[in-house]
Every structure is written in C-alpha cells, then in structure tokens.
Coordinates of C-alpha atoms in Angstrom, one line a residue:
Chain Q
X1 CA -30.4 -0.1 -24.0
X2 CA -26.9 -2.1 -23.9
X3 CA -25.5 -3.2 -26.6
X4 CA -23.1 -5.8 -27.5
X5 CA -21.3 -5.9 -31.0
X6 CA -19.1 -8.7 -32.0
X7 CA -17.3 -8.6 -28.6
X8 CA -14.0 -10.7 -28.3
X9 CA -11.8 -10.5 -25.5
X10 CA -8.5 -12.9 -25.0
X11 CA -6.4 -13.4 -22.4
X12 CA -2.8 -14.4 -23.6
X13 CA -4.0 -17.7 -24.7
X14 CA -7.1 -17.9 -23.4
X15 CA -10.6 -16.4 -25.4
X16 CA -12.5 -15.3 -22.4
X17 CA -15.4 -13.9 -24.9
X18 CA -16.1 -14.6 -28.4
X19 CA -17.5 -12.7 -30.7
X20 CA -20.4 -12.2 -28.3
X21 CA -23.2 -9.9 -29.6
X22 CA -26.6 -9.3 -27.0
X23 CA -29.0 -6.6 -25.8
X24 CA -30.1 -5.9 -22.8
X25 CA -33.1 -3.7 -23.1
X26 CA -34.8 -0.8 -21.0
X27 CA -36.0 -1.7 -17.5
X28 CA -36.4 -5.6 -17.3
X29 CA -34.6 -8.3 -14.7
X30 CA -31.6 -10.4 -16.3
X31 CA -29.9 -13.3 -15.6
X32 CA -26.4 -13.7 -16.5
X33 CA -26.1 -17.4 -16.4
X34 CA -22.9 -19.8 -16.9
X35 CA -20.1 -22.0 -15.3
X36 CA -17.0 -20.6 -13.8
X37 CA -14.8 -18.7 -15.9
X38 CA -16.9 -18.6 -19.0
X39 CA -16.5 -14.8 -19.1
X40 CA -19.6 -13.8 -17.2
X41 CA -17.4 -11.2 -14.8
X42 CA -15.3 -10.2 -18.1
X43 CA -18.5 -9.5 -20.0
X44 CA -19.7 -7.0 -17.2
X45 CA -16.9 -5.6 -16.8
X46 CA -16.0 -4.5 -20.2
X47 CA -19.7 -3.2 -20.4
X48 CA -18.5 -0.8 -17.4
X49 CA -15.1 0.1 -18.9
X50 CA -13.1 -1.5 -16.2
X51 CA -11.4 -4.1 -18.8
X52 CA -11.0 -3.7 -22.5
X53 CA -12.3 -5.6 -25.0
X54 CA -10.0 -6.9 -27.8
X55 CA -12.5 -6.4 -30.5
X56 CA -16.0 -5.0 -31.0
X57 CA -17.9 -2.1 -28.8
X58 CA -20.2 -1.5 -26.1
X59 CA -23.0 1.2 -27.0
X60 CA -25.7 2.3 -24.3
X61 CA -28.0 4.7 -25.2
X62 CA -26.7 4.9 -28.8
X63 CA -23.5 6.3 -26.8
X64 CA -19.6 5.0 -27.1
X65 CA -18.8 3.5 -23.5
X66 CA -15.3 4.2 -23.8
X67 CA -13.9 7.0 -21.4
X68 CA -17.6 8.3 -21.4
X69 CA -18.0 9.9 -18.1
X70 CA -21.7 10.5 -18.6
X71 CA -22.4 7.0 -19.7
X72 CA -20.1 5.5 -16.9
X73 CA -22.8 7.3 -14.7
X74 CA -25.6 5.5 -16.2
X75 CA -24.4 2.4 -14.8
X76 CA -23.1 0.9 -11.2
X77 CA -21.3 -2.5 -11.8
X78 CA -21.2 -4.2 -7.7
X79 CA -18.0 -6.3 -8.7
X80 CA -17.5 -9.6 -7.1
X81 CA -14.3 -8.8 -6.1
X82 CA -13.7 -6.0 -3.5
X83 CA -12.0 -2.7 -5.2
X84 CA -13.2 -0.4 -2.1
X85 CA -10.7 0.9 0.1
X86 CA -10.2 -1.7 2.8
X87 CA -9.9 0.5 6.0
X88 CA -12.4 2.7 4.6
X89 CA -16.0 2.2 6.4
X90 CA -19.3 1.2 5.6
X91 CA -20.5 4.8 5.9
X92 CA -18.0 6.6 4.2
X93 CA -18.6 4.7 1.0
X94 CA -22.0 5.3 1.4
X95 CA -20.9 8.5 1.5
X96 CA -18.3 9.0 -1.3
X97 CA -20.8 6.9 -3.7
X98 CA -23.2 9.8 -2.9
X99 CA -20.5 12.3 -4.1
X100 CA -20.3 10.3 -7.1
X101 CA -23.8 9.3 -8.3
X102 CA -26.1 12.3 -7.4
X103 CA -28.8 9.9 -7.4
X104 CA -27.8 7.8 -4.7
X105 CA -30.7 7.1 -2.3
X106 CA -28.8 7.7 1.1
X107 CA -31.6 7.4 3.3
X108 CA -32.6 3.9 2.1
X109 CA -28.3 2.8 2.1
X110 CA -28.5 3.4 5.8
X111 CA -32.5 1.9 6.2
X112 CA -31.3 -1.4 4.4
X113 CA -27.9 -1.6 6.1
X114 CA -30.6 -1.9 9.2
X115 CA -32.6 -4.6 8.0
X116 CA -29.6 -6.8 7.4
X117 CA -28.2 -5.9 9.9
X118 CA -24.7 -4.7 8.3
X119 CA -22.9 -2.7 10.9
X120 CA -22.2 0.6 8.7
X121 CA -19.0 1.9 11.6
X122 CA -17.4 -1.3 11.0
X123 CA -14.3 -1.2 7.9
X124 CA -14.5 -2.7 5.0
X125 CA -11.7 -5.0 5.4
X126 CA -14.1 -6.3 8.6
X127 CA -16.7 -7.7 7.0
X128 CA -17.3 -11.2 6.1
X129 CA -18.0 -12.8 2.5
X130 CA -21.2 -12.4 3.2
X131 CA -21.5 -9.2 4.6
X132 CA -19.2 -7.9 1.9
X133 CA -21.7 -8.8 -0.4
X134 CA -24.5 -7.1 1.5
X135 CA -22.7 -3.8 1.5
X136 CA -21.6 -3.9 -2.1
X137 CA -25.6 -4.6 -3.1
X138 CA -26.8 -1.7 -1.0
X139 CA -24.6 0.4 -3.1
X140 CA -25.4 -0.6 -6.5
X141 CA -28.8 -0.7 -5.7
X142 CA -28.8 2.7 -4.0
X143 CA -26.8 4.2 -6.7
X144 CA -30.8 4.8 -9.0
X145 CA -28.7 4.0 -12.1
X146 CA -30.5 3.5 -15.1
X147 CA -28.3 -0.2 -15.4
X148 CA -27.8 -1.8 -12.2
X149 CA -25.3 -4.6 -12.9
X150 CA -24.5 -7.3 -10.2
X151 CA -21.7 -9.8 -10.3
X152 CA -22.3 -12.7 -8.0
X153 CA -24.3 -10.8 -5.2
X154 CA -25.2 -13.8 -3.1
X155 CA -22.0 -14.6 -3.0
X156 CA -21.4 -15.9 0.9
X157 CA -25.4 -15.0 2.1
X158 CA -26.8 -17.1 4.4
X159 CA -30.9 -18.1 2.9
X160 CA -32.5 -15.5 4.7
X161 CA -30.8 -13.0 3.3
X162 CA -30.5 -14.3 0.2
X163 CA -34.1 -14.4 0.1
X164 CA -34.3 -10.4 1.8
X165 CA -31.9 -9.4 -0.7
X166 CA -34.5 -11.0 -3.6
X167 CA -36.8 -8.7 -2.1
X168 CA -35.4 -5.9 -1.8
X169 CA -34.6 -6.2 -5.4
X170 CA -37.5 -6.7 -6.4
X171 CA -39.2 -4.3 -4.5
X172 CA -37.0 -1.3 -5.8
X173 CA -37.4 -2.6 -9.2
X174 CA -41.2 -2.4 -8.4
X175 CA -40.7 1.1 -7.3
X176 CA -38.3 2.3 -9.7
X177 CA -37.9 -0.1 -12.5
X178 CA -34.4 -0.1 -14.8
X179 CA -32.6 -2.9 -16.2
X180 CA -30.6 -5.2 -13.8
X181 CA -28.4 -7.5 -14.7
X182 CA -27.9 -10.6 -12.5
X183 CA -24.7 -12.8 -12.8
X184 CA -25.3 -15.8 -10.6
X185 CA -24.3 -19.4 -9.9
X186 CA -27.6 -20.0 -8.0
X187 CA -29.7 -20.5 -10.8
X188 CA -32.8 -22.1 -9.2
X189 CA -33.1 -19.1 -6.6
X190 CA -32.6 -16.6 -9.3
X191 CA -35.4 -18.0 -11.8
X192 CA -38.3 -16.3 -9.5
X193 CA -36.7 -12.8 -9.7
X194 CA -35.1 -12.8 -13.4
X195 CA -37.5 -12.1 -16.7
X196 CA -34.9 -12.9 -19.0
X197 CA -32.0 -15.7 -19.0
X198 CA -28.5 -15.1 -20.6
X199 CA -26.4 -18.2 -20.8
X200 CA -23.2 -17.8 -21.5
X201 CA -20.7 -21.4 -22.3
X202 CA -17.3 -20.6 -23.4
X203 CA -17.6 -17.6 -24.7
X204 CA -20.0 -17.6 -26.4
X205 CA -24.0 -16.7 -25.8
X206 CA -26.2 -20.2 -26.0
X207 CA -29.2 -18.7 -25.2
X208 CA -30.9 -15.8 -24.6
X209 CA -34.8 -15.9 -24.5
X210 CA -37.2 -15.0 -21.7
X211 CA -37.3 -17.2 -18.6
X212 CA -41.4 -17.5 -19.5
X213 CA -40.3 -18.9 -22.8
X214 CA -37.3 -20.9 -21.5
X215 CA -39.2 -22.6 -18.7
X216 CA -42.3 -23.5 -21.2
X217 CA -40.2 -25.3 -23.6
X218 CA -40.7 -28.2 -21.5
X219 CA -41.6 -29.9 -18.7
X220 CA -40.4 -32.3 -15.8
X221 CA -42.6 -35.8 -15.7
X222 CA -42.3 -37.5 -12.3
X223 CA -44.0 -41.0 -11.3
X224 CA -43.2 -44.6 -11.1
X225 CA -39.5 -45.4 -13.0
X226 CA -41.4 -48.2 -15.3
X227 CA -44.5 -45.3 -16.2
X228 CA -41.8 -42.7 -17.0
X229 CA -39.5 -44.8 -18.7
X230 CA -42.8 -45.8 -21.1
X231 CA -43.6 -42.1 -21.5
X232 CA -40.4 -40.6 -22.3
X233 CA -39.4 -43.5 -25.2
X234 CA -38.9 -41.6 -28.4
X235 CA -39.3 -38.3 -26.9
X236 CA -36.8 -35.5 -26.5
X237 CA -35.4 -36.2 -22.9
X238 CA -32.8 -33.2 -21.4
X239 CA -32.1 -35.7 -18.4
X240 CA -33.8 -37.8 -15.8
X241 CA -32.8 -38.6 -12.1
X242 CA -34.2 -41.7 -9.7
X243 CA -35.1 -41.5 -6.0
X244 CA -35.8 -44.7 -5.0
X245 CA -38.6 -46.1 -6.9
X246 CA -39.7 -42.9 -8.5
X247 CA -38.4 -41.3 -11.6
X248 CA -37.9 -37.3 -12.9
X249 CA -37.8 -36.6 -16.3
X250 CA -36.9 -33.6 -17.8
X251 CA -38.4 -33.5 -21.6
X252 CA -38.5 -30.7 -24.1
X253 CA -41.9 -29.6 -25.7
X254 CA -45.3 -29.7 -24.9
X255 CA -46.8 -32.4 -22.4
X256 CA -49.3 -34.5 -24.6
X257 CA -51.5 -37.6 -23.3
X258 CA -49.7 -37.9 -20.0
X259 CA -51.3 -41.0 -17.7
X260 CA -53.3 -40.2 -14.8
X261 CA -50.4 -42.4 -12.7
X262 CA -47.4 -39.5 -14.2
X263 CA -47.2 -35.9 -12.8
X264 CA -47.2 -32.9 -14.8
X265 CA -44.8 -30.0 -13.2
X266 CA -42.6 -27.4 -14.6
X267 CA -39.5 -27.2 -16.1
X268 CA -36.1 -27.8 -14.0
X269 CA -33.9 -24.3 -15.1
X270 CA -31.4 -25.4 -13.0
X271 CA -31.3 -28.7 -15.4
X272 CA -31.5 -27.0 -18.5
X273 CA -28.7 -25.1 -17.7
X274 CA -27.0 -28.0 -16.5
X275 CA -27.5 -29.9 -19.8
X276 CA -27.0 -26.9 -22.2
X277 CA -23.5 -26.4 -20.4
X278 CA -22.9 -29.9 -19.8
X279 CA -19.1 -30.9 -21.4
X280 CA -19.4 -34.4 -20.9
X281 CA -17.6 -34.4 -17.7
X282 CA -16.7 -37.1 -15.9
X283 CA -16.5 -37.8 -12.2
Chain N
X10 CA -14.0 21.8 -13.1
X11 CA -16.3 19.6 -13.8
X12 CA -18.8 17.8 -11.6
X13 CA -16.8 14.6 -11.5
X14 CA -13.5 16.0 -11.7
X15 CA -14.4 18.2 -8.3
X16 CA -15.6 15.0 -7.1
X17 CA -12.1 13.2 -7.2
X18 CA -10.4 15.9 -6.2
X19 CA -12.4 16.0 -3.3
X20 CA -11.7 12.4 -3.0
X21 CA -8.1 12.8 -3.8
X22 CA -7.7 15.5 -1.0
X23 CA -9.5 14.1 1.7
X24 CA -7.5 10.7 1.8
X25 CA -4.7 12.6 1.3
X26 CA -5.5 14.7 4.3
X27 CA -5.3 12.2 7.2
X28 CA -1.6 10.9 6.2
X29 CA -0.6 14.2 5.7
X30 CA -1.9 15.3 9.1
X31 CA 0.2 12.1 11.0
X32 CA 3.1 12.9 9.0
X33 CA 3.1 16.8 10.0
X34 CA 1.8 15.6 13.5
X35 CA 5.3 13.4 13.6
X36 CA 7.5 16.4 12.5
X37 CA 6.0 18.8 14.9
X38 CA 6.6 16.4 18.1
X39 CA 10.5 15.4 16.7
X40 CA 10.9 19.2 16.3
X41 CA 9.4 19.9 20.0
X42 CA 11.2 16.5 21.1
X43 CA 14.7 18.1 20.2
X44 CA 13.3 22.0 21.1
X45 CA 13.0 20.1 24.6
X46 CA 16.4 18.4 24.8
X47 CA 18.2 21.7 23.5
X48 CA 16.5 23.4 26.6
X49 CA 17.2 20.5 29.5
X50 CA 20.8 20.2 28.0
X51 CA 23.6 22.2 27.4
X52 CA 24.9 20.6 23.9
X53 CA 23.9 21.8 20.4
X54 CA 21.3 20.5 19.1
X55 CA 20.8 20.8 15.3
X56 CA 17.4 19.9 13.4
X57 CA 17.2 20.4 9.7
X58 CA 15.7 18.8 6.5
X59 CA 12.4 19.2 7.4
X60 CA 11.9 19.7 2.9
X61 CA 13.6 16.6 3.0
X62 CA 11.7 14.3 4.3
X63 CA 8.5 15.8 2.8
X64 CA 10.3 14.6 -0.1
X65 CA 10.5 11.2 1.1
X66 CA 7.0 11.7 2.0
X67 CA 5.3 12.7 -0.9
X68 CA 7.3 9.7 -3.0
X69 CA 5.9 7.2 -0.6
X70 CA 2.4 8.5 -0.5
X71 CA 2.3 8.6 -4.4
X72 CA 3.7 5.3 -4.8
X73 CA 1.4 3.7 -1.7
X74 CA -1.5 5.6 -3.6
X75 CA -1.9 4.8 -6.9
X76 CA -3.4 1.3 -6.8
X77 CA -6.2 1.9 -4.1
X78 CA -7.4 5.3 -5.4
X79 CA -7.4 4.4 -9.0
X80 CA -9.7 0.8 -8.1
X81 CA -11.9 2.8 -5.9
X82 CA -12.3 5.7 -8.6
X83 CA -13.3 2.9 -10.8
X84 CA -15.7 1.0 -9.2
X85 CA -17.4 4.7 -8.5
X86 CA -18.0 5.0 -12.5
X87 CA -15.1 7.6 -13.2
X88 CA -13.6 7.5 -16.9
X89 CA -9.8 7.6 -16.7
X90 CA -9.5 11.1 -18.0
X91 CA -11.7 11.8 -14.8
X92 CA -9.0 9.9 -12.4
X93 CA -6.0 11.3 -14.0
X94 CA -7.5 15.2 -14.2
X95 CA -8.3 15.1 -10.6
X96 CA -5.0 13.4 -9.4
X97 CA -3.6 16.0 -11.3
X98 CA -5.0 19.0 -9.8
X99 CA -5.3 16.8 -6.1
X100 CA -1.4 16.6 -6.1
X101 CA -0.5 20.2 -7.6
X102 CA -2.9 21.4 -4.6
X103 CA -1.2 18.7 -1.9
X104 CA 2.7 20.0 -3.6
X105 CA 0.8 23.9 -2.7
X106 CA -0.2 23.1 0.5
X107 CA 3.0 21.5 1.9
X108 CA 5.3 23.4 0.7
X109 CA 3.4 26.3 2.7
X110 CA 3.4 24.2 5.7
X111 CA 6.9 23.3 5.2
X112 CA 7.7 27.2 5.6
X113 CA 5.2 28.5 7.9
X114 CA 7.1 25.6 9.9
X115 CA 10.6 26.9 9.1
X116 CA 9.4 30.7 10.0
X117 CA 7.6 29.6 13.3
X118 CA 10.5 27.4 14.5
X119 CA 13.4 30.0 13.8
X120 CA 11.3 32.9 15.2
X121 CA 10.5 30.7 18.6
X122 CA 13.5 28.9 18.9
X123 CA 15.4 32.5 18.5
X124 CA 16.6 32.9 21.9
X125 CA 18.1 29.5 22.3
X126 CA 21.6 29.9 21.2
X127 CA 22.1 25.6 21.1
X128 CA 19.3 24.8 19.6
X129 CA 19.3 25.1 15.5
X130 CA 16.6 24.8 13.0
X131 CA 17.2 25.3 9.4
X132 CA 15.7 24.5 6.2
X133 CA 17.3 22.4 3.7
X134 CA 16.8 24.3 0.7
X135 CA 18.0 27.2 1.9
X136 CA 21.0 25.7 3.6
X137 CA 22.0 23.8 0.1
X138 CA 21.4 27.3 -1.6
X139 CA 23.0 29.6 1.6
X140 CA 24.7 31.8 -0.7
X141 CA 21.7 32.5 -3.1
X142 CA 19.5 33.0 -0.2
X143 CA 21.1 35.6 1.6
X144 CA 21.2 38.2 -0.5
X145 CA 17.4 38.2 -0.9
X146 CA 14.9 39.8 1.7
X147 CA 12.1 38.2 4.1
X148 CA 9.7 38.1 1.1
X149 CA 11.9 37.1 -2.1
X150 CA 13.7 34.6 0.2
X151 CA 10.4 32.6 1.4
X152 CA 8.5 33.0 -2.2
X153 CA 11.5 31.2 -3.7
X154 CA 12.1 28.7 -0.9
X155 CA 8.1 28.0 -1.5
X156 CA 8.4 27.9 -5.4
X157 CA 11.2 25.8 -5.1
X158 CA 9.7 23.7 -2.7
X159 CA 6.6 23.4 -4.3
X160 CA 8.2 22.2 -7.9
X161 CA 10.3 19.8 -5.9
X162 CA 7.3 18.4 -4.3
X163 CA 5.2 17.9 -7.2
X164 CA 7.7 16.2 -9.4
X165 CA 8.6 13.4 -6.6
X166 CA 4.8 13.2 -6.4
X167 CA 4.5 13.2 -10.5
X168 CA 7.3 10.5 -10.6
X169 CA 5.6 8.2 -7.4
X170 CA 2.7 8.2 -9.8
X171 CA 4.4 7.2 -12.7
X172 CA 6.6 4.4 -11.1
X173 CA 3.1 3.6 -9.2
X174 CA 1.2 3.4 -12.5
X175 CA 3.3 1.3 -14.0
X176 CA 4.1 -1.0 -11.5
X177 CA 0.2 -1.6 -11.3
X178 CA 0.4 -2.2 -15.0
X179 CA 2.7 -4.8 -15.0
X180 CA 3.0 -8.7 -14.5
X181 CA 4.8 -10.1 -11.5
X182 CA 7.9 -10.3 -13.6
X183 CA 7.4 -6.8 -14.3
X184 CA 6.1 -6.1 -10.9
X185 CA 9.7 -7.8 -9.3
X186 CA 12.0 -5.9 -11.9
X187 CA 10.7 -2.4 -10.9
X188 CA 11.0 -3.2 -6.9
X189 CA 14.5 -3.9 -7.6
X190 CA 15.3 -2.3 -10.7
X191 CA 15.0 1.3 -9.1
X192 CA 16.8 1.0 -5.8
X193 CA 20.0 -1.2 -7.6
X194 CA 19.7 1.7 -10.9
X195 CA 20.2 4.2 -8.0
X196 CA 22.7 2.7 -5.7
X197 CA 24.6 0.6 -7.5
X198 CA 23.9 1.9 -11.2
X199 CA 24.1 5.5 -10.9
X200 CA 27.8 5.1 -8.7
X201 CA 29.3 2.6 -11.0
X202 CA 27.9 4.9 -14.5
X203 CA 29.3 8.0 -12.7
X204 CA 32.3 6.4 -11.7
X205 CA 33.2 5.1 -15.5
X206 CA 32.0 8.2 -17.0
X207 CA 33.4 10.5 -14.7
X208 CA 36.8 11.8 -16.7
X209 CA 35.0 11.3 -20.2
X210 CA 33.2 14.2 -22.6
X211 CA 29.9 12.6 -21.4
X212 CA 31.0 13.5 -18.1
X213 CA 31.3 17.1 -18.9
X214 CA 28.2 17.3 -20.5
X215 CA 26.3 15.6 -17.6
X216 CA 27.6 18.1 -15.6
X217 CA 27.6 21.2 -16.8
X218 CA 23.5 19.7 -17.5
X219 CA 23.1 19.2 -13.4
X220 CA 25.1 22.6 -12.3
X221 CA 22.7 24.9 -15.1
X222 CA 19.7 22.8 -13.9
X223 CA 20.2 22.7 -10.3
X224 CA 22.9 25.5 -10.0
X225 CA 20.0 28.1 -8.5
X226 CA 16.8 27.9 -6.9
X227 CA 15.2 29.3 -9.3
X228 CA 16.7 27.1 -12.0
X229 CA 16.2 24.3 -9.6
X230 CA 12.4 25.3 -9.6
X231 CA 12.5 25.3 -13.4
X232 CA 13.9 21.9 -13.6
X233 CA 11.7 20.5 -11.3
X234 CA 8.5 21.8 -12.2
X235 CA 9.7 20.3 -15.9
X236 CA 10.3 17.2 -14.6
X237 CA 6.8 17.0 -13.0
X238 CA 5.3 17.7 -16.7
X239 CA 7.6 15.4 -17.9
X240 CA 6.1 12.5 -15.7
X241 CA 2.7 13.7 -16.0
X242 CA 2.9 13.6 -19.8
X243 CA 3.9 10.3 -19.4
X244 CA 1.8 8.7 -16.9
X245 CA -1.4 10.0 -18.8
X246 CA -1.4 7.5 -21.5
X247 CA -0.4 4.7 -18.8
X248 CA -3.2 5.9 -17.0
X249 CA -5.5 5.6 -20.1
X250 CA -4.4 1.9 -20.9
X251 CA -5.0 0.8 -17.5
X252 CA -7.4 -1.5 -17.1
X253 CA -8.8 -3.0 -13.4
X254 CA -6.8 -6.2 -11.8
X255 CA -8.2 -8.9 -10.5
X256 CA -7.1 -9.5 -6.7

C-alpha cells in the first residue's frame, strides 16, 4: 500500500501540492486525473523519490521511501519526460532495466516491442513521441513491480495503439495483478481500464472514489431540447450540450420517472471531470 | 557490494568503457602517426604527455557524465546512496585502470621505439619528477609513476563530479556563473591573485604549501589522493540533495 501524509510541495512561489493525503491500495487500476500542471507528474514523482516533497512522507509497505533502495525496487515510475540515455538503444535498456529489477520479464519486453512494432536496434533519441511512449510502457510494465506508475503513457499514440496498449495492460494486470497507477489527460479512454479515479485540481485531491461509484452518481438524459429542458427543472444539472434539436443532460443522482420520449444512458466521466475542475474559464 | 551497488558499477563501467576505448584508440594512432614520421624523416620527433591528456580526459568525461548517468540511475529505481557508492567505486576502478594503461603504454613505446635514436617518447610524470625518478629501479620507478598517476586521475575525476554535480544542481544563473566562473578564476583570477600576492607572507606560505605538496611523487600522490577525498566528501551530500530536472 502507498501512502500519502499531508504532502506539500512548493515551487518558489508556486504550491504544486497541498497538503495532499491518499492511498493507493494493493493490486487495483488507478486513475490519476487533472488539468495541466496541477501536480499530477509532481505527485508521482515524489512517491518514487525523484523530487522532494516540502512537507509530509511517502510510506509503502509501512516503509520510509526516502533513499530506501529496497522500496525504490518495489516501484517503476515510466516518466513522461525522457531521462534514458539518448544514444542508448531500445535493447540495451531493456537490458540494463533487467540488471536493475531482477524481475524484469525480458522475453515479453522484446515479444511486445513486436506487436507494436517498436524497432528495439533503433536509439532512443530516434524514436518518435509516440514510440517513445511505447518503449517507456514496455519497461514499466516489464519491470513485475509491485507499483507500476505511469505518467502520461498515451502520450503521442496513434488509437490503435492506444487501444493495444489498454490491453496489454489489462491483460498483464489479469495475469499478474499489482497496483497501477494511471496519470492521463484522456479521460474518456481511460474510464474502461481504471477501477478507481483520483482527481487532482490545484493541489489538492477533489475526489477519490471508485469509477463504479463515480459513474453511478448520475446519469446523462438525452432527447428532444423542450422534453429535457422539462425534466431537468429543479434538478441537480452538472452541464448539458445541444446538437441540433436534441439535448444531453448530465444530472447527478438517481434517474426517477424519466418519459418514454427521454433516454436513459450513463454518466459522461469526461464531463464530471470537466465540471469538477471547471474554473470558470472563459473563451 | 551490494546487489544494486554491483549493478551501477557495472553500469558505471561499461559506459565508461566505450569513451575510454576511442580515447586510447586516438592516443595509440597519434603515437604510431609520429612513430611513422620519426621513421620516414630524419628530424627529431618528440611525443610526451600521454598522463596529461588522460588528465584532460578524465575531467571531461566526469563533467560530460554526471547529468545522464545520475537521470538514467534514477529512472532505474536507485536511491542516491546507491548512485554515489557505485560512481565511487566505478571511478576509483576507471583512475586503476588507466593509470595502468597509461604505463603499460609508456613501457611498450620506450622498449619498441628503442632503436630509433629521433624518435622520443616520454612520460610526463616522470619527466616533471626526472631527478626523483632516476634513482629508483624498473619496479619502484613504475609503482610510483602508477600511484602517482592513479591519485592524479581520481582527483580530476572526483573534482569533474563535483563541478558536474553542482552545475546540475543549479539554476541557469547558477548554471552561467560556473561555465564562466571556472575558466576566468583559473586564467585570469589565479594570474592576477599570484601576481599581487606574490612578494607578500601569503606568498610564502602558498608556496612553501605547493613545493611540500607537490615537491615529490610521492607527496604528490598524497596530495592528490587527499584532494579526491576532499571532493568526494563533498559531492556526497550534493549528490544526496539532488533531486531529478525537468527537460
């Protein structure tokens, strides 16, 4: 188990995290959810020990994070940014991350290099956005740590392998379960793989609850603009959007004598989040 | 050692190994380069220094090194103590290993290039220490020429890391002040200090420091070899406070 206590970490003037407290428990899916720069990548990366916090700890396992080469090993954080030797290539981290985490699943590195078809010969500093994210996930999810944390690993994928990488995650989770931690803009994408949602807005945690329970605490309404309009009066609306003559209405709670003419679907995630992190923008 | 201290030494040594193996590569053809023009000539040719720019060498690679190893060592799960352990014991072996080279070189070249009366190849300790040098033997003369080698090598490889380290540790204001600080502290500071100081008591004392410090090869050794703790003492808590950049 992770553990978060009355985490704060600032930035000159900036409070990238504030007094943030969470668990992330034993073998389930999370989703790391917020806007750019709330502190998601800060968050993960004081978990891991790269950055320092400027108050509060990090315990997993009961265990002191801090310079904690055992507890370091528990963990694999694929970073969003590249820290890999550039003209290093494919293979040889593969390699070196072997050395590292006894662990590592080698065999399956090179098998799902092959099925996205990441050329392993070719050097780092080679690979696109995308395939830079490709490489980075096969190592963290080769690594078999017991906490596989993943900043941004879509970043750059094209949809097919966005949806391969689902899998694969998925399917080693299936296998071998342990607790992943997804940090991700895509939230919509991310809802079918993740069992539990993290939001974090300014930094500070809004929400964290299971996606089961998040996406039952309401429901989108969709039907003619004058029939939704008369069902959502006086009921509590997260936000609605028109196409054409039809109307979709996201409203918290239970759905309760909805007309035959309305449609009953599930809740939007990506909306929620949208309206939970909503600043009042304008455009 | 433990597991994942052998593992970054490991780490440490094998992208060490490939520079290392260019840089001796180079030396080896300039030495055969001016064996050949010695031969097809009839002027003196004179090649020496070779400690010299392994020097040069080592500074370089410890300041070129720093960054890259200590992000990659990171994102592979290492605790600092881990990093700075293995760089430890990585650099005290690289210092080992080319100091050896450095001599094998100097004993293969002299012994080969014997018979060629205009071509000379000398070492540049023991030309800056001729006088303590010859009266030793074979053996006493090349295990102090490789002590003394050795201690050099690891406290220019101690300091790279140090300046390196703290470079990567500081802001761009930081960042600009030590990229020029250093070379106008050494060519411009160091002259102009020495020059003002030169017929004062400070004077004295700085030199009579520099001739018991550097006077002999062994002394030199000593002072060296301090020097490297000195730095490594240094750079550990640096090391410790480090935390990953963004790029």
């Amino acid at each position: 188990m992770i553990e978060i206590k009355s985490l704060t970490k600032d930035y000159k003037n900036v409070r990238a995290l504030d007094n943030v407290t969470l668990t992330f428990e034993e073998n389930k899916i999370y989703g790391l959810l917020g806007r750019n720069g709330v502190g998601k990548s800060t968050l993960l990366n004081i978990i891991t020990d790269k950055v320092f916090p400027s108050q509060g700890e990090v315990l997993v396992d009961g265990e002191k994070v801090s310079n904690n080469d055992e507890v370091l090993g528990k963990m694999f954080l694929m970073n969003e940014k590249n820290y890999y030797p550039e003209s290093m290539k494919v293979y040889e981290i593969f390699n070196w991350t072997n050395e590292f985490y006894p662990d590592f699943d080698l065999v399956s590195a090179f098998e799902l290099a092959d099925k996205f078809k990441l050329n392993t010969k070719s050097k780092v500093k080679a690979l696109s956005t995308g395939y830079a994210s490709i490489f980075k996930a096969i190592v963290a999810l080769c690594s078999n740590t017991k906490y596989i944390l993943l900043d941004e690993p879509v970043l750059g994928l094209d949809a097919n392998h966005r949806d391969l990488l689902y899998k694969v995650i998925l399917d080693r989770y299936a296998n071998n379960p342990k607790t992943i931690i997804i940090s991700t803009h895509l939230i919509e994408e991310v809802s079918s793989v993740i069992e539990e949602i993290v939001i974090i807005h300014n930094g500070k945690v809004l929400l964290q609850d299971s996606c089961e329970n998040v996406l039952s605490s309401g429901y989108t309404i969709t039907g003619k603009i004058q029939d939704v309009d008369e069902y959502i009066d006086g009921k509590d609306v997260i936000s609605t959007e028109t196409f054409g003559g039809l109307k979709n209405a996201y409203v918290k709670g239970k759905p309760q004598n909805v007309p035959s003419s309305l449609e009953v679907s599930k809740l939007d995630l990506q909306k929620l989040f949208i309206q939970l992190t909503n600043d009042k923008e304008g455009i | 050692m433990r597991n994942k201290t052998k593992a970054v030494y490991k780490y440490n040594i094998t992208t060490s190994a490939r520079p290392l193996g260019i840089y001796y590569f180079i030396v080896l053809m300039i030495i055969i380069s001016f064996a050949i023009i010695a031969l097809i000539s009839s002027g003196n040719t004179h090649v020496s220094g070779i400690e010299f720019a392994t020097v040069i060498f080592l500074l370089v690679l410890a300041l070129a090194d720093f960054r890259e190893n200590f992000e990659a060592l990171n994102q592979y799960g290492l605790s600092r103590k881990s990093i700075y352990v293995g760089k430890v014991l990585a650099f005290g072996s690289l210092a080992l290993a080319a100091a050896f080279i450095d001599r094998l070189l100097v004993i293969a070249v002299e012994k080969i290039t014997s018979p060629m009366e205009n071509f000379l190849f000398g070492s540049f300790f023991t030309t800056m220490y001729e006088t303590s040098f010859a009266k030793l033997n074979f053996w006493s003369e090349n295990l102090l020429a490789l002590l003394l080698s050795f201690s050099a090598y690891l406290a220019l490889l101690s300091s790279g890391t140090f300046i390196s380290a703290v470079f990567y540790r500081s802001n761009r204001i930081g960042k600009i002040a030590i990229a020029a600080g250093i070379p106008i502290f050494i060519f411009v500071a160091v002259p102009v200090i020495g020059a003002y100081i030169y017929t004062s008591k400070l004077a004295k004392v700085f030199t009579k420091l520099l001739e018991i410090s550097l006077s002999t090869p062994a002394r030199a050794s000593v002072s060296f070899l301090l020097g490297a703790i000195i730095f490594g003492v240094i750079t550990y808590p640096i090391v410790m406070r480090t935390t990953l950049k963004g790029k």
